[in-house]
Tab-separated table of C-alpha atoms and ligand atoms in Angstrom:
chain	number	residue	atom	x	y	z
A	1	UNK	CA	-44.061	17.615	-13.062
A	2	UNK	CA	-41.227	19.027	-11.020
A	3	UNK	CA	-42.395	22.286	-9.086
A	4	UNK	CA	-40.135	25.429	-10.048
A	5	UNK	CA	-39.440	28.249	-7.551
A	6	UNK	CA	-42.329	30.955	-7.652
A	7	UNK	CA	-42.189	34.443	-6.661
A	8	UNK	CA	-44.479	35.375	-3.962
A	9	UNK	CA	-46.895	36.878	-6.468
A	10	UNK	CA	-47.013	33.994	-8.652
A	11	UNK	CA	-47.609	31.492	-5.618
A	12	UNK	CA	-50.604	33.782	-4.529
A	13	UNK	CA	-52.067	34.387	-7.901
A	14	UNK	CA	-52.722	30.631	-8.286
A	15	UNK	CA	-53.695	30.222	-4.420
A	16	UNK	CA	-56.237	33.076	-5.064
A	17	UNK	CA	-57.635	31.652	-8.384
A	18	UNK	CA	-58.161	28.168	-6.919
A	19	UNK	CA	-60.110	29.736	-3.824
A	20	UNK	CA	-62.186	31.699	-6.309
A	21	UNK	CA	-63.086	28.541	-8.356
A	22	UNK	CA	-64.176	26.978	-4.885
A	23	UNK	CA	-66.617	30.014	-4.349
A	24	UNK	CA	-67.791	30.195	-7.855
A	25	UNK	CA	-68.776	26.316	-7.611
A	26	UNK	CA	-70.293	26.357	-4.332
A	27	UNK	CA	-72.391	29.342	-5.160
A	28	UNK	CA	-73.240	27.664	-8.494
A	29	UNK	CA	-74.262	24.761	-6.994
A	30	UNK	CA	-76.817	26.451	-4.664
A	31	UNK	CA	-78.249	28.635	-7.391
A	32	UNK	CA	-78.700	25.366	-9.899
A	33	UNK	CA	-80.404	23.504	-7.098
A	34	UNK	CA	-82.868	26.226	-6.296
A	35	UNK	CA	-83.513	27.380	-9.921
A	36	UNK	CA	-84.482	23.724	-10.800
A	37	UNK	CA	-87.714	24.501	-8.982
A	38	UNK	CA	-88.433	27.038	-11.618
A	39	UNK	CA	-88.308	24.522	-14.486
A	40	UNK	CA	-90.900	22.130	-15.764
A	41	UNK	CA	-90.354	18.545	-15.399
A	42	UNK	CA	-88.897	17.961	-18.590
A	43	UNK	CA	-85.914	20.461	-18.196
A	44	UNK	CA	-85.032	19.255	-14.673
A	45	UNK	CA	-82.527	16.365	-15.610
A	46	UNK	CA	-80.502	19.259	-17.290
A	47	UNK	CA	-80.208	21.248	-14.269
A	48	UNK	CA	-79.571	18.157	-11.886
A	49	UNK	CA	-76.697	17.582	-14.189
A	50	UNK	CA	-75.657	21.145	-13.944
A	51	UNK	CA	-75.605	20.752	-10.055
A	52	UNK	CA	-73.799	17.647	-10.104
A	53	UNK	CA	-70.921	19.182	-12.329
A	54	UNK	CA	-70.467	22.076	-10.073
A	55	UNK	CA	-70.737	20.014	-6.804
A	56	UNK	CA	-68.059	17.534	-8.114
A	57	UNK	CA	-65.812	20.447	-9.440
A	58	UNK	CA	-66.260	22.329	-5.990
A	59	UNK	CA	-65.142	19.301	-4.224
A	60	UNK	CA	-62.194	18.813	-6.596
A	61	UNK	CA	-61.081	22.381	-6.464
A	62	UNK	CA	-61.085	22.222	-2.569
A	63	UNK	CA	-58.697	19.177	-2.839
A	64	UNK	CA	-56.324	21.019	-5.593
A	65	UNK	CA	-56.232	24.226	-3.294
A	66	UNK	CA	-55.104	21.985	-0.366
A	67	UNK	CA	-52.731	20.154	-2.408
A	68	UNK	CA	-51.166	23.395	-3.788
A	69	UNK	CA	-50.910	24.818	-0.214
A	70	UNK	CA	-48.947	21.949	0.922
A	71	UNK	CA	-46.788	21.588	-1.988
A	72	UNK	CA	-45.018	24.646	-1.442
A	73	UNK	CA	-43.454	26.538	1.417
A	74	UNK	CA	-42.368	29.885	1.886
A	75	UNK	CA	-38.587	30.897	2.255
A	76	UNK	CA	-36.777	33.648	4.161
A	77	UNK	CA	-36.265	35.340	0.812
A	78	UNK	CA	-39.977	35.612	0.230
A	79	UNK	CA	-40.123	33.157	-2.537
A	80	UNK	CA	-41.968	29.916	-2.652
A	81	UNK	CA	-40.182	26.605	-3.127
A	82	UNK	CA	-41.319	23.030	-3.495
A	83	UNK	CA	-41.803	21.650	0.129
A	84	UNK	CA	-41.292	17.981	-0.830
A	85	UNK	CA	-44.951	17.163	-0.881
A	86	UNK	CA	-46.227	16.473	-4.488
A	87	UNK	CA	-48.734	18.724	-6.052
A	88	UNK	CA	-51.620	16.480	-7.073
A	89	UNK	CA	-52.629	17.352	-10.480
A	90	UNK	CA	-54.668	14.015	-10.862
A	91	UNK	CA	-57.725	15.783	-9.285
A	92	UNK	CA	-58.173	17.813	-12.141
A	93	UNK	CA	-58.255	14.945	-14.616
A	94	UNK	CA	-60.375	12.899	-12.560
A	95	UNK	CA	-62.737	15.983	-12.197
A	96	UNK	CA	-62.759	16.257	-15.833
A	97	UNK	CA	-63.227	12.469	-16.231
A	98	UNK	CA	-66.621	12.878	-14.402
A	99	UNK	CA	-67.827	16.371	-15.328
A	100	UNK	CA	-67.132	16.528	-18.942
A	101	UNK	CA	-69.647	13.681	-19.999
A	102	UNK	CA	-71.981	15.387	-17.632
A	103	UNK	CA	-71.775	18.576	-19.518
A	104	UNK	CA	-72.149	16.985	-22.698
A	105	UNK	CA	-75.143	15.244	-21.420
A	106	UNK	CA	-76.585	18.303	-19.957
A	107	UNK	CA	-76.424	19.931	-23.322
A	108	UNK	CA	-78.110	17.219	-25.109
A	109	UNK	CA	-80.856	16.900	-22.381
A	110	UNK	CA	-81.843	20.636	-22.823
A	111	UNK	CA	-82.204	20.275	-26.718
A	112	UNK	CA	-85.116	17.923	-26.234
A	113	UNK	CA	-84.262	15.745	-29.279
A	114	UNK	CA	-86.350	12.617	-30.112
A	115	UNK	CA	-85.453	9.721	-27.724
A	116	UNK	CA	-83.533	7.661	-30.240
A	117	UNK	CA	-81.472	10.538	-31.463
A	118	UNK	CA	-80.815	11.682	-27.994
A	119	UNK	CA	-79.498	8.337	-26.591
A	120	UNK	CA	-77.164	7.416	-29.553
A	121	UNK	CA	-75.752	11.152	-29.592
A	122	UNK	CA	-75.359	10.947	-25.523
A	123	UNK	CA	-73.750	7.660	-25.865
A	124	UNK	CA	-71.147	8.595	-28.396
A	125	UNK	CA	-70.215	11.884	-26.940
A	126	UNK	CA	-69.765	10.233	-23.276
A	127	UNK	CA	-67.359	7.781	-24.899
A	128	UNK	CA	-65.606	10.479	-26.907
A	129	UNK	CA	-65.296	12.563	-23.742
A	130	UNK	CA	-63.526	9.942	-21.703
A	131	UNK	CA	-61.181	9.224	-24.594
A	132	UNK	CA	-60.094	12.847	-24.793
A	133	UNK	CA	-59.444	13.177	-21.201
A	134	UNK	CA	-57.919	9.830	-20.765
A	135	UNK	CA	-55.430	10.451	-23.817
A	136	UNK	CA	-54.538	13.992	-22.377
A	137	UNK	CA	-53.413	12.578	-18.995
A	138	UNK	CA	-50.141	10.932	-19.689
A	139	UNK	CA	-48.940	13.924	-21.496
A	140	UNK	CA	-50.070	16.460	-18.691
A	141	UNK	CA	-47.874	14.596	-16.181
A	142	UNK	CA	-44.753	14.477	-18.325
A	143	UNK	CA	-41.763	17.112	-18.656
A	144	UNK	CA	-40.929	15.563	-21.794
A	145	UNK	CA	-41.752	17.466	-24.859
A	146	UNK	CA	-42.493	14.858	-27.532
A	147	UNK	CA	-44.488	12.598	-24.998
A	148	UNK	CA	-46.640	15.800	-24.205
A	149	UNK	CA	-47.223	16.475	-27.993
A	150	UNK	CA	-47.956	12.956	-28.944
A	151	UNK	CA	-50.687	12.425	-26.329
A	152	UNK	CA	-51.915	15.815	-26.770
A	153	UNK	CA	-52.448	15.233	-30.563
A	154	UNK	CA	-54.422	11.788	-29.796
A	155	UNK	CA	-56.701	13.719	-27.337
A	156	UNK	CA	-57.629	16.173	-30.094
A	157	UNK	CA	-59.134	13.686	-32.051
A	158	UNK	CA	-62.049	13.012	-29.899
A	159	UNK	CA	-62.098	16.773	-28.765
A	160	UNK	CA	-62.529	17.674	-32.665
A	161	UNK	CA	-65.331	15.104	-32.991
A	162	UNK	CA	-67.157	16.345	-29.834
A	163	UNK	CA	-67.153	20.158	-30.731
A	164	UNK	CA	-68.144	19.366	-34.379
A	165	UNK	CA	-71.000	17.071	-33.197
A	166	UNK	CA	-72.300	19.463	-30.711
A	167	UNK	CA	-71.852	22.616	-33.035
A	168	UNK	CA	-73.792	20.700	-36.018
A	169	UNK	CA	-76.513	19.603	-33.255
A	170	UNK	CA	-76.896	22.995	-31.768
A	171	UNK	CA	-77.333	24.587	-35.252
A	172	UNK	CA	-80.018	21.774	-36.030
A	173	UNK	CA	-81.654	22.412	-32.752
A	174	UNK	CA	-81.753	26.056	-32.945
A	175	UNK	CA	-83.486	26.105	-36.345
A	176	UNK	CA	-86.778	24.968	-35.170
A	177	UNK	CA	-87.078	27.423	-32.101
A	178	UNK	CA	-88.192	31.118	-31.467
A	179	UNK	CA	-86.084	33.998	-31.804
A	180	UNK	CA	-84.865	34.146	-28.116
A	181	UNK	CA	-84.196	30.420	-27.767
A	182	UNK	CA	-82.325	30.707	-31.121
A	183	UNK	CA	-80.024	33.442	-29.863
A	184	UNK	CA	-79.368	31.484	-26.677
A	185	UNK	CA	-78.521	28.251	-28.444
A	186	UNK	CA	-76.365	30.091	-30.844
A	187	UNK	CA	-74.303	32.032	-27.806
A	188	UNK	CA	-74.082	28.484	-26.176
A	189	UNK	CA	-72.418	27.218	-29.238
A	190	UNK	CA	-69.997	30.116	-28.958
A	191	UNK	CA	-69.513	29.777	-25.162
A	192	UNK	CA	-68.652	26.083	-25.660
A	193	UNK	CA	-66.112	26.641	-28.538
A	194	UNK	CA	-64.281	29.388	-26.672
A	195	UNK	CA	-64.138	27.937	-23.398
A	196	UNK	CA	-63.269	24.267	-24.606
A	197	UNK	CA	-60.961	25.435	-26.990
A	198	UNK	CA	-58.869	27.064	-24.061
A	199	UNK	CA	-58.047	23.682	-22.802
A	200	UNK	CA	-55.712	22.473	-25.490
A	201	UNK	CA	-54.283	25.820	-25.734
A	202	UNK	CA	-53.345	26.058	-21.892
A	203	UNK	CA	-51.911	22.402	-22.384
A	204	UNK	CA	-49.681	23.518	-25.135
A	205	UNK	CA	-48.208	26.342	-23.308
A	206	UNK	CA	-45.051	24.160	-22.361
A	207	UNK	CA	-44.780	23.304	-26.023
A	208	UNK	CA	-44.639	27.037	-26.996
A	209	UNK	CA	-41.649	27.440	-25.037
A	210	UNK	CA	-43.539	29.017	-22.029
A	211	UNK	CA	-41.400	27.213	-19.453
A	212	UNK	CA	-40.822	26.725	-15.775
A	213	UNK	CA	-42.689	29.025	-13.236
A	214	UNK	CA	-44.710	30.845	-16.014
A	215	UNK	CA	-45.864	27.696	-17.459
A	216	UNK	CA	-47.041	26.284	-14.107
A	217	UNK	CA	-48.857	29.466	-13.147
A	218	UNK	CA	-50.395	30.009	-16.553
A	219	UNK	CA	-51.835	26.476	-16.631
A	220	UNK	CA	-53.223	26.641	-13.185
A	221	UNK	CA	-54.890	29.982	-13.778
A	222	UNK	CA	-55.822	29.130	-17.262
A	223	UNK	CA	-57.623	26.033	-16.192
A	224	UNK	CA	-59.395	27.631	-13.392
A	225	UNK	CA	-60.679	30.409	-15.400
A	226	UNK	CA	-61.936	27.909	-18.151
A	227	UNK	CA	-63.506	25.634	-15.671
A	228	UNK	CA	-65.435	28.440	-14.051
A	229	UNK	CA	-66.688	29.461	-17.447
A	230	UNK	CA	-67.446	26.079	-18.843
A	231	UNK	CA	-69.308	24.908	-15.724
A	232	UNK	CA	-70.977	27.838	-13.953
A	233	UNK	CA	-71.552	30.015	-16.969
A	234	UNK	CA	-72.419	27.171	-19.259
A	235	UNK	CA	-75.060	25.966	-16.523
A	236	UNK	CA	-76.486	29.442	-16.366
A	237	UNK	CA	-77.039	29.324	-20.274
A	238	UNK	CA	-78.653	25.880	-20.154
A	239	UNK	CA	-81.059	27.337	-17.498
A	240	UNK	CA	-81.916	30.318	-19.639
A	241	UNK	CA	-82.521	27.890	-22.645
A	242	UNK	CA	-84.957	25.893	-20.592
A	243	UNK	CA	-86.814	29.078	-19.428
A	244	UNK	CA	-86.717	30.446	-22.839
A	245	UNK	CA	-88.307	26.975	-24.231
A	246	UNK	CA	-91.060	27.136	-21.603
A	247	UNK	CA	-92.062	30.926	-22.538
A	248	UNK	CA	-92.115	29.611	-26.123
A	249	UNK	CA	-94.423	26.822	-25.286
A	250	UNK	CA	-96.717	28.872	-23.275
A	251	UNK	CA	-95.765	26.959	-19.933
A	252	UNK	CA	-95.928	28.909	-16.567
A	253	UNK	CA	-92.570	30.430	-15.675
A	254	UNK	CA	-93.796	32.083	-12.587
A	255	UNK	CA	-94.817	29.229	-10.415
A	256	UNK	CA	-93.540	29.722	-7.033
A	257	UNK	CA	-90.937	27.626	-5.485
A	258	UNK	CA	-92.291	24.648	-3.962
A	259	UNK	CA	-90.928	23.889	-0.504
A	260	UNK	CA	-93.062	21.012	0.509
A	261	UNK	CA	-93.693	17.915	-1.564
A	262	UNK	CA	-97.003	16.653	-2.618
B	301	LIG	C1	-65.219	21.561	-16.878
B	301	LIG	C2	-63.940	20.963	-17.644
B	301	LIG	C3	-64.091	20.985	-18.883
B	301	LIG	C4	-64.956	21.469	-19.774
B	301	LIG	C5	-62.844	20.338	-19.572
B	301	LIG	C6	-62.394	20.198	-20.845
B	301	LIG	C7	-61.205	19.747	-21.045
B	301	LIG	C8	-60.779	19.674	-22.515
B	301	LIG	C9	-61.651	20.029	-23.629
B	301	LIG	C10	-59.543	19.248	-22.601
B	301	LIG	C11	-58.806	18.773	-23.953
B	301	LIG	C12	-57.569	18.432	-24.148
B	301	LIG	C13	-57.114	18.121	-25.519
B	301	LIG	C14	-58.131	18.774	-26.612
B	301	LIG	C15	-55.847	17.980	-25.823
B	301	LIG	C16	-54.735	18.374	-24.698
B	301	LIG	C17	-55.282	17.522	-23.525
B	301	LIG	C18	-56.662	18.155	-22.879
B	301	LIG	C19	-57.021	16.953	-22.253
B	301	LIG	C20	-56.207	19.337	-22.147
């Protein structure tokens, strides 16, 4: 991708969004690690995955932030132009390649499905996630319209499969629960659709004729907002689902945080 000239405000907007994303991931990591102690053993794997997701994303945002900073330089006129150092967008895709399968697994884990159903669902969704990200990448790094559209369309096939499967499973899982848990599961479904749906839309922006500086800024800001919601917000939902299931099962939810191990 060629880096267009940016106004002072455009460069700063991306710079500050990337910085905000780092803060959100680090804070969520600390929260998820501590919150795990409040859950009974069967829900801890889901929280460990939430922590891994924001940990991995926090690291990558730090790399993306530094790469963005190095790729641009301030001119005397107060605008930003390419410094000659490449902006490494691959960090984002490497991040997704690791975190998207974990996000899927996290949700399947908290559903507490029968073991066989869980394993087969997780397996298929993890393969589909890897395919979705892998097929999107060649289109992301090109300036060519057709190439972007073709890879984008291919990547959308596993995307639809994942969203459909989770949508159906969440409905099925919601059915057997108490009211509070059911509402939480339904809301998680909406959060999933709204946040995940954002990625292909941001990706298509250049296809809709949003070009040059606006496209670069919209893409970076769009992906950052989507990542914060889809990783931090979603992790919080998973935590609340687990708590709600514990309450419904009559398990103690007020157990004090244990500092020392037995
Ligand atoms: C934390 C990161 C998440 C939840 C990333 C999700 C990414 C997607 C749902 C990406 C989907 C794409 C398409 C459906 C088509 C165009 C290419 C992608 C990879 C942007």
